[in-house]
Amino acid sequence: MSKPVLATATLAGCFGCHMSLLDIDEKILDLIELVEFNKSPLTDIKNFTKKCDIGLIEGGCCNSENVHVLKDFRKNCNILVSFGECAIMGGLPAFRNPIPIKECLEEAYLNGPSVKGNNKSGIIPNDEEIPMMLDKVYPCHEIVKIDYFLPGCPPSAELIWNALTALITGNEMELPYEVIKFD
Amino acid sequence: MADIINFTIDGKECVAEKGTLILQAVQENDIYIPTLCNYKGVKPQGSCRICTVRANDRLTTACTTPVGDGMEIENDTSEINDFRKSVIELLFVEGNHFCPACEMSGECELQALAYRFQMMVPRFTYQFPKREIDARHPKILKDQNRCIRCKRCIRTIKDEKGRSVFAFFGRGKNIEVNVDPVLGSKLTDKLAAKAVEVCPVGSILPREKGFRTPIGQRKFDHEPIGSEYKH
């Protein structure tokens, strides 16, 4: 039987959840035995080369590119997992959500202390090559169907390991009290 | 001698004094019921609905309903617990509860309830309301993003003349718990510390004292909320 295929992505996140995945220490060697990696920042595979069994998503959706990547993952992964607070509830980037997007961009490019007076042309970058910012940062499950959620900032290595091994082996997941934390 | 009445909790036979509230009667039998707006020593108001039980086939708040003779109470059932979990989820999406950046993370009762009920993600849509932080007072900060309007501060923090330091302002979904500017400026250290203590979330914060307890030593790091009860 061929190994299950795992793909991962970071959307509007800080890579902390991926660092926590690496924090499983020497178990990473077991993981390589258990799964085959496909599209992921860890393998640097840019495009899906085959259908994957599990997709791990870090970060919420703050721009059109995030939405595109997330939809691509949904299309190519049988099971999609939101891991980390940003994927689940927008996280730190979602601090901008109560503020209208126009005000955010004007603060960043026209009025903020580091740009005020320096942006002579008064242009807010709008090249079509640049992904379009969304009005808000959206949790992943508000864009596509997400099958499982692993909370934490970041989710502990133990939680990620328990979830991955449960998904791979088909056994019920162990959820001791101390592995579920929101911080 | 006070009248003793019999009742059952999830089929277990228990006794209590007549007139005892369900919450107290259940706790006296070493059984846990989640609470949030309720605070020891303060008149219960039954507003958060987290302590809801089914008493004689009727949903009611345990903190405001007296136990009746022969009453059959359902407490720890999947239906009741899912109902309670939905209340926690509603509170999470209604405000801006970003645990990783909160000074009270690990000490927060709302978060602890979410852990106990294993909330992985709220079933409702996040609202991301625009709320302010009031930092005008010398001893405390009031962060409206995290306020769950439980009124615990309004009901407990009073000055020597019995005047409430905190009060509701506005109506409906825009209602806020505000600090009285005059009484807030005269708040004693003791009362300020008490205000921080009664707040179940991180909405009332002491100034210049954030993140004092290291991760791993906080109140709910190792034991779920309600661990003092056997069942």
Coordinates of C-alpha atoms in Angstrom, one line a residue:
Chain A
M1 CA 0.0 0.0 0.0
S2 CA 1.4 3.4 -0.9
K3 CA 1.9 6.0 1.9
P4 CA -0.7 8.7 2.6
V5 CA 0.2 12.0 1.0
L6 CA 0.6 15.1 3.1
A7 CA 0.5 18.7 1.9
T8 CA 0.9 21.9 4.0
A9 CA 0.5 25.6 3.4
T10 CA 1.0 28.9 5.2
L11 CA -1.6 31.6 4.3
A12 CA -1.8 34.7 6.5
G13 CA 0.3 33.2 9.2
C14 CA 3.8 33.5 10.7
F15 CA 5.1 30.0 10.0
G16 CA 5.0 29.4 13.8
C17 CA 2.6 26.5 13.3
H18 CA 5.0 24.9 10.8
M19 CA 7.8 25.4 13.3
S20 CA 5.6 23.6 15.8
L21 CA 5.2 20.8 13.4
L22 CA 9.0 20.6 13.2
D23 CA 9.0 20.6 17.0
I24 CA 8.0 17.0 17.0
D25 CA 11.8 16.5 17.1
E26 CA 13.1 13.1 16.1
K27 CA 9.5 11.9 15.4
I28 CA 9.9 13.8 12.1
L29 CA 11.9 10.7 11.0
D30 CA 8.9 8.6 11.9
L31 CA 6.6 11.0 10.0
I32 CA 8.7 10.7 6.9
E33 CA 8.3 6.9 7.2
L34 CA 4.6 7.3 7.6
V35 CA 3.7 9.9 4.9
E36 CA 4.9 11.2 1.6
F37 CA 5.1 15.0 1.4
N38 CA 3.7 16.9 -1.6
K39 CA 3.1 20.6 -2.0
S40 CA 4.6 22.2 1.1
P41 CA 7.1 24.9 2.1
L42 CA 9.0 22.1 3.7
T43 CA 9.6 20.3 0.4
D44 CA 9.4 23.5 -1.7
I45 CA 7.1 21.7 -4.1
K46 CA 5.2 24.6 -5.6
N47 CA 2.3 22.9 -7.3
F48 CA 0.3 19.7 -6.5
T49 CA 1.8 16.8 -8.4
K50 CA -0.9 14.3 -7.2
K51 CA -4.1 14.1 -5.2
C52 CA -3.2 14.3 -1.5
D53 CA -4.9 12.7 1.5
I54 CA -4.2 15.3 4.2
G55 CA -3.8 19.1 3.8
L56 CA -2.6 21.2 6.8
I57 CA -3.5 24.9 6.6
E58 CA -1.8 27.5 8.7
G59 CA -3.1 31.1 8.7
G60 CA -6.3 32.7 7.6
C61 CA -7.2 34.4 4.3
C62 CA -6.2 38.0 4.0
N63 CA -5.9 38.4 0.3
S64 CA -6.9 36.8 -3.1
E65 CA -3.9 34.6 -3.3
N66 CA -4.7 33.0 0.1
V67 CA -8.2 32.2 -1.2
H68 CA -6.7 30.8 -4.4
V69 CA -4.3 28.6 -2.5
L70 CA -6.9 27.4 0.0
K71 CA -9.4 26.5 -2.8
D72 CA -6.6 24.7 -4.6
F73 CA -5.9 22.7 -1.4
R74 CA -9.6 21.9 -1.0
K75 CA -9.7 20.6 -4.5
N76 CA -6.5 18.4 -4.1
C77 CA -6.8 17.2 -0.5
N78 CA -9.3 14.6 0.8
I79 CA -9.0 15.9 4.4
L80 CA -8.3 19.5 5.2
V81 CA -7.1 20.6 8.6
S82 CA -7.0 24.2 10.0
F83 CA -4.1 24.3 12.4
G84 CA -3.4 27.3 14.6
E85 CA -5.5 30.2 15.7
C86 CA -5.0 32.2 12.5
A87 CA -6.5 29.5 10.4
I88 CA -9.3 29.0 12.9
M89 CA -10.2 32.6 13.7
G90 CA -8.0 35.0 11.7
G91 CA -5.5 35.5 14.6
L92 CA -3.2 38.5 14.7
P93 CA -3.9 39.6 11.1
A94 CA -7.6 39.8 12.0
F95 CA -6.9 42.7 14.4
R96 CA -7.5 44.8 11.3
N97 CA -11.0 43.4 10.9
P98 CA -12.9 46.1 12.8
I99 CA -11.1 48.8 10.8
P100 CA -12.3 49.5 7.2
I101 CA -9.7 48.3 4.6
K102 CA -9.4 51.9 3.2
E103 CA -8.2 53.2 6.5
C104 CA -5.7 50.3 6.9
L105 CA -4.2 51.0 3.5
E106 CA -4.0 54.8 4.0
E107 CA -2.4 54.3 7.4
A108 CA 0.2 51.8 5.9
Y109 CA 1.0 53.8 2.7
L110 CA 0.0 57.5 3.3
N111 CA -0.4 58.5 6.9
G112 CA 1.6 56.2 9.1
P113 CA 4.6 57.7 10.9
S114 CA 7.1 55.9 8.8
V115 CA 5.6 56.9 5.4
K116 CA 4.0 60.3 6.1
G117 CA 5.7 62.8 3.8
N118 CA 7.8 60.1 2.1
N119 CA 5.2 58.7 -0.2
K120 CA 5.3 61.8 -2.5
S121 CA 3.2 60.2 -5.3
G122 CA 0.5 59.3 -2.7
I123 CA 0.0 55.9 -4.4
I124 CA -1.3 52.9 -2.6
P125 CA 0.3 49.9 -4.5
N126 CA -2.3 48.6 -6.9
D127 CA -0.4 46.6 -9.5
E128 CA -2.4 43.7 -10.8
E129 CA 0.5 41.4 -10.0
I130 CA -0.1 42.1 -6.3
P131 CA -2.7 39.9 -4.6
M132 CA -5.8 42.0 -3.8
M133 CA -6.4 42.5 -0.1
L134 CA -9.7 41.2 1.2
D135 CA -12.0 43.5 3.2
K136 CA -11.4 41.4 6.3
V137 CA -9.2 38.5 7.3
Y138 CA -11.3 35.4 7.1
P139 CA -11.0 32.1 9.0
C140 CA -10.4 29.3 6.5
H141 CA -13.7 27.5 7.3
E142 CA -15.6 30.6 6.1
I143 CA -14.0 30.2 2.7
V144 CA -14.0 26.4 2.2
K145 CA -15.2 23.3 4.1
I146 CA -12.6 22.4 6.7
D147 CA -12.7 18.9 8.2
Y148 CA -10.7 19.3 11.4
F149 CA -9.4 22.0 13.7
L150 CA -6.3 22.1 15.8
P151 CA -6.3 25.1 18.1
G152 CA -3.2 26.8 19.6
C153 CA -0.8 29.6 18.9
P154 CA 0.9 27.5 17.8
P155 CA -0.8 24.1 18.3
S156 CA 1.6 22.0 20.4
A157 CA 3.8 19.5 18.6
E158 CA 2.1 16.8 20.6
L159 CA -1.4 17.9 19.3
I160 CA -0.2 18.0 15.7
W161 CA 1.5 14.6 16.1
N162 CA -1.5 13.0 17.7
A163 CA -3.8 14.4 15.0
L164 CA -1.6 13.3 12.1
T165 CA -1.0 9.8 13.5
A166 CA -4.8 9.4 14.2
L167 CA -5.6 10.5 10.6
I168 CA -3.0 8.2 9.1
T169 CA -3.8 5.1 11.2
G170 CA -7.5 5.7 11.4
N171 CA -7.5 5.4 15.2
E172 CA -9.4 7.7 17.5
M173 CA -7.4 10.8 18.5
E174 CA -6.1 11.2 22.0
L175 CA -7.0 14.6 23.4
P176 CA -5.5 15.0 26.9
Y177 CA -6.6 18.3 28.6
E178 CA -3.1 19.8 28.4
V179 CA -2.7 19.6 24.6
I180 CA -5.6 21.9 23.7
K181 CA -4.6 25.4 24.4
F182 CA -5.5 28.6 22.6
D183 CA -2.2 30.3 23.3
Chain B
M1 CA -34.9 21.7 61.6
A2 CA -35.1 22.8 58.0
D3 CA -37.2 20.7 55.6
I4 CA -35.1 18.2 53.7
I5 CA -36.2 17.4 50.2
N6 CA -35.2 14.7 47.8
F7 CA -34.2 15.2 44.2
T8 CA -32.1 13.4 41.5
I9 CA -29.2 14.6 39.4
D10 CA -28.8 12.4 36.3
G11 CA -30.5 9.6 38.2
K12 CA -28.4 9.9 41.3
E13 CA -30.5 10.4 44.5
C14 CA -29.6 13.5 46.5
V15 CA -30.9 15.6 49.3
A16 CA -31.0 19.3 50.0
E17 CA -32.6 21.8 52.3
K18 CA -35.8 23.3 51.0
G19 CA -35.3 26.5 49.2
T20 CA -31.7 25.8 48.1
L21 CA -30.9 26.9 44.6
I22 CA -30.2 24.0 42.1
L23 CA -26.6 25.2 41.6
Q24 CA -25.8 25.1 45.3
A25 CA -27.6 21.8 45.9
V26 CA -25.8 20.1 43.1
Q27 CA -22.4 21.5 44.2
E28 CA -23.1 20.3 47.7
N29 CA -23.3 16.8 46.2
D30 CA -19.8 17.3 44.8
I31 CA -21.1 17.6 41.2
Y32 CA -19.9 20.2 38.7
I33 CA -22.2 22.7 36.9
P34 CA -20.4 25.3 34.7
T35 CA -21.0 28.9 35.8
L36 CA -19.8 32.2 34.3
C37 CA -22.0 35.2 35.3
N38 CA -22.4 33.7 38.8
Y39 CA -20.0 34.9 41.5
K40 CA -19.8 33.6 45.0
G41 CA -21.5 35.9 47.5
V42 CA -23.4 37.9 44.8
K43 CA -27.1 37.5 44.1
P44 CA -27.4 35.3 41.0
Q45 CA -29.0 36.8 37.9
G46 CA -29.1 33.8 35.5
S47 CA -28.0 35.9 32.5
C48 CA -25.2 33.8 30.8
R49 CA -27.3 30.6 30.7
I50 CA -24.2 28.4 31.0
C51 CA -25.5 26.7 34.1
T52 CA -28.6 25.5 32.3
V53 CA -30.0 22.2 33.4
R54 CA -33.2 20.3 32.5
A55 CA -35.3 20.3 35.7
N56 CA -38.5 18.2 35.4
D57 CA -38.2 18.3 31.6
R58 CA -37.8 22.1 31.5
L59 CA -34.7 24.0 30.6
T60 CA -33.8 26.4 33.4
T61 CA -30.8 28.2 35.0
A62 CA -29.4 26.3 38.0
C63 CA -28.2 29.5 39.6
T64 CA -31.7 31.1 40.0
T65 CA -34.1 28.1 40.3
P66 CA -34.7 26.6 43.7
V67 CA -34.6 22.8 43.9
G68 CA -38.0 21.2 44.3
D69 CA -39.1 18.0 46.2
G70 CA -38.9 15.1 43.8
M71 CA -37.3 17.2 41.1
E72 CA -35.5 15.3 38.4
I73 CA -32.4 17.2 37.1
E74 CA -30.5 16.4 34.0
N75 CA -27.0 18.0 34.2
D76 CA -24.2 16.1 32.5
T77 CA -25.9 14.9 29.4
S78 CA -24.7 15.3 25.8
E79 CA -27.7 17.5 25.0
I80 CA -27.2 19.9 27.9
N81 CA -23.4 20.0 27.4
D82 CA -23.8 20.8 23.7
F83 CA -26.2 23.6 24.6
R84 CA -23.6 24.9 27.1
K85 CA -20.9 24.6 24.5
S86 CA -23.0 26.7 22.1
V87 CA -23.2 29.4 24.7
I88 CA -19.4 29.5 25.0
E89 CA -19.1 29.6 21.2
L90 CA -21.5 32.5 20.9
L91 CA -19.5 34.5 23.4
F92 CA -16.3 33.8 21.5
V93 CA -17.7 35.0 18.1
E94 CA -19.6 37.9 19.6
G95 CA -16.5 39.8 20.9
N96 CA -12.8 39.8 19.9
H97 CA -11.3 37.0 22.0
F98 CA -7.8 36.6 20.7
C99 CA -6.3 34.4 23.4
P100 CA -2.7 34.4 22.3
A101 CA -2.4 38.2 22.9
C102 CA -4.5 38.3 26.1
E103 CA -2.9 38.9 29.5
M104 CA -5.5 36.7 31.2
S105 CA -4.9 33.7 28.9
G106 CA -4.6 30.6 31.2
E107 CA -6.5 32.4 34.0
C108 CA -9.7 33.2 32.0
E109 CA -12.9 31.4 32.9
L110 CA -14.4 31.7 29.4
Q111 CA -11.3 30.1 27.9
A112 CA -11.2 27.4 30.6
L113 CA -14.8 26.5 29.8
A114 CA -13.9 26.3 26.1
Y115 CA -11.1 23.9 27.1
R116 CA -13.4 21.8 29.4
F117 CA -16.0 21.6 26.7
Q118 CA -13.3 20.9 24.0
M119 CA -14.3 23.8 21.7
M120 CA -12.0 23.4 18.7
V121 CA -13.8 26.1 16.6
P122 CA -17.1 28.0 17.2
R123 CA -19.9 26.8 15.0
F124 CA -21.0 30.5 14.5
T125 CA -19.6 33.2 12.2
Y126 CA -17.0 35.5 13.8
Q127 CA -18.5 39.0 14.1
F128 CA -15.2 41.0 14.6
P129 CA -17.0 44.0 16.2
K130 CA -15.3 47.3 16.6
R131 CA -14.6 47.9 20.3
E132 CA -12.5 50.3 22.2
I133 CA -9.9 50.0 25.1
D134 CA -10.5 52.5 27.9
A135 CA -7.2 53.4 29.4
R136 CA -8.2 56.6 31.2
H137 CA -8.2 55.3 34.7
P138 CA -5.1 55.3 36.9
K139 CA -5.4 51.7 38.3
I140 CA -7.2 49.7 35.7
L141 CA -7.7 49.2 31.9
K142 CA -11.1 48.3 30.5
D143 CA -10.9 46.3 27.3
Q144 CA -14.3 46.2 25.6
N145 CA -13.1 43.6 23.1
R146 CA -13.2 41.0 25.7
C147 CA -16.1 42.0 27.9
I148 CA -18.9 39.4 28.1
R149 CA -21.3 41.7 30.0
C150 CA -21.7 39.3 32.9
K151 CA -22.1 42.2 35.3
R152 CA -19.9 40.6 37.9
C153 CA -18.0 43.9 38.2
I154 CA -21.1 46.0 38.3
R155 CA -22.6 43.9 41.1
T156 CA -19.5 43.6 43.3
I157 CA -17.3 46.7 42.9
K158 CA -18.8 49.4 45.0
D159 CA -17.3 52.4 46.9
E160 CA -17.7 53.0 50.6
K161 CA -21.1 54.7 49.9
G162 CA -22.3 51.6 48.0
R163 CA -22.1 53.3 44.6
S164 CA -21.2 51.0 41.6
V165 CA -17.9 51.9 40.0
F166 CA -18.9 50.1 36.8
A167 CA -22.2 50.6 34.9
F168 CA -23.9 49.6 31.7
F169 CA -23.9 52.2 28.9
G170 CA -25.9 51.9 25.7
R171 CA -28.4 49.3 24.6
G172 CA -28.7 46.0 22.7
K173 CA -25.6 44.7 21.0
N174 CA -23.9 48.1 21.6
I175 CA -24.1 47.8 25.3
E176 CA -20.9 48.4 27.2
V177 CA -19.7 48.1 30.8
N178 CA -18.1 51.5 31.5
V179 CA -16.1 52.8 34.4
D180 CA -17.4 55.8 36.3
P181 CA -14.8 58.5 35.6
V182 CA -14.9 60.0 39.1
L183 CA -15.2 56.7 41.1
G184 CA -12.7 55.1 38.7
S185 CA -10.1 57.8 39.4
K186 CA -10.5 57.3 43.2
L187 CA -10.4 53.5 43.0
T188 CA -8.3 52.0 45.9
D189 CA -5.6 49.4 45.2
K190 CA -7.7 46.8 47.0
L191 CA -10.8 47.5 45.0
A192 CA -8.9 47.6 41.7
A193 CA -7.4 44.2 42.5
K194 CA -10.8 42.9 43.4
A195 CA -12.2 44.2 40.1
V196 CA -9.5 42.4 38.2
E197 CA -10.3 39.3 40.2
V198 CA -14.1 39.3 39.6
C199 CA -13.7 39.8 35.9
P200 CA -14.0 36.2 34.5
V201 CA -12.2 37.3 31.2
G202 CA -9.4 39.7 30.4
S203 CA -11.6 42.8 30.2
I204 CA -10.6 44.5 33.5
L205 CA -6.8 44.5 33.7
P206 CA -4.4 45.9 36.3
R207 CA -2.1 48.6 34.9
E208 CA 1.6 47.8 34.4
K209 CA 1.2 44.2 35.5
G210 CA 0.6 42.0 32.5
F211 CA 1.7 38.5 31.9
R212 CA 3.0 38.0 35.4
T213 CA 2.4 34.2 35.7
P214 CA 4.6 32.1 33.4
I215 CA 3.0 29.6 31.1
G216 CA 2.7 26.3 32.9
Q217 CA 1.9 27.9 36.3
R218 CA -1.4 29.6 35.4
K219 CA -4.7 28.6 36.9
F220 CA -6.1 26.4 34.1
D221 CA -2.8 25.2 32.6
H222 CA -3.0 21.7 34.0
E223 CA -6.5 21.2 35.5
P224 CA -9.8 21.9 33.9
I225 CA -12.1 24.4 35.5
G226 CA -14.4 22.7 38.0
S227 CA -11.7 20.1 39.0
E228 CA -12.6 20.7 42.7
Y229 CA -15.8 18.8 42.1
K230 CA -15.6 15.0 42.0
H231 CA -18.2 14.5 39.3

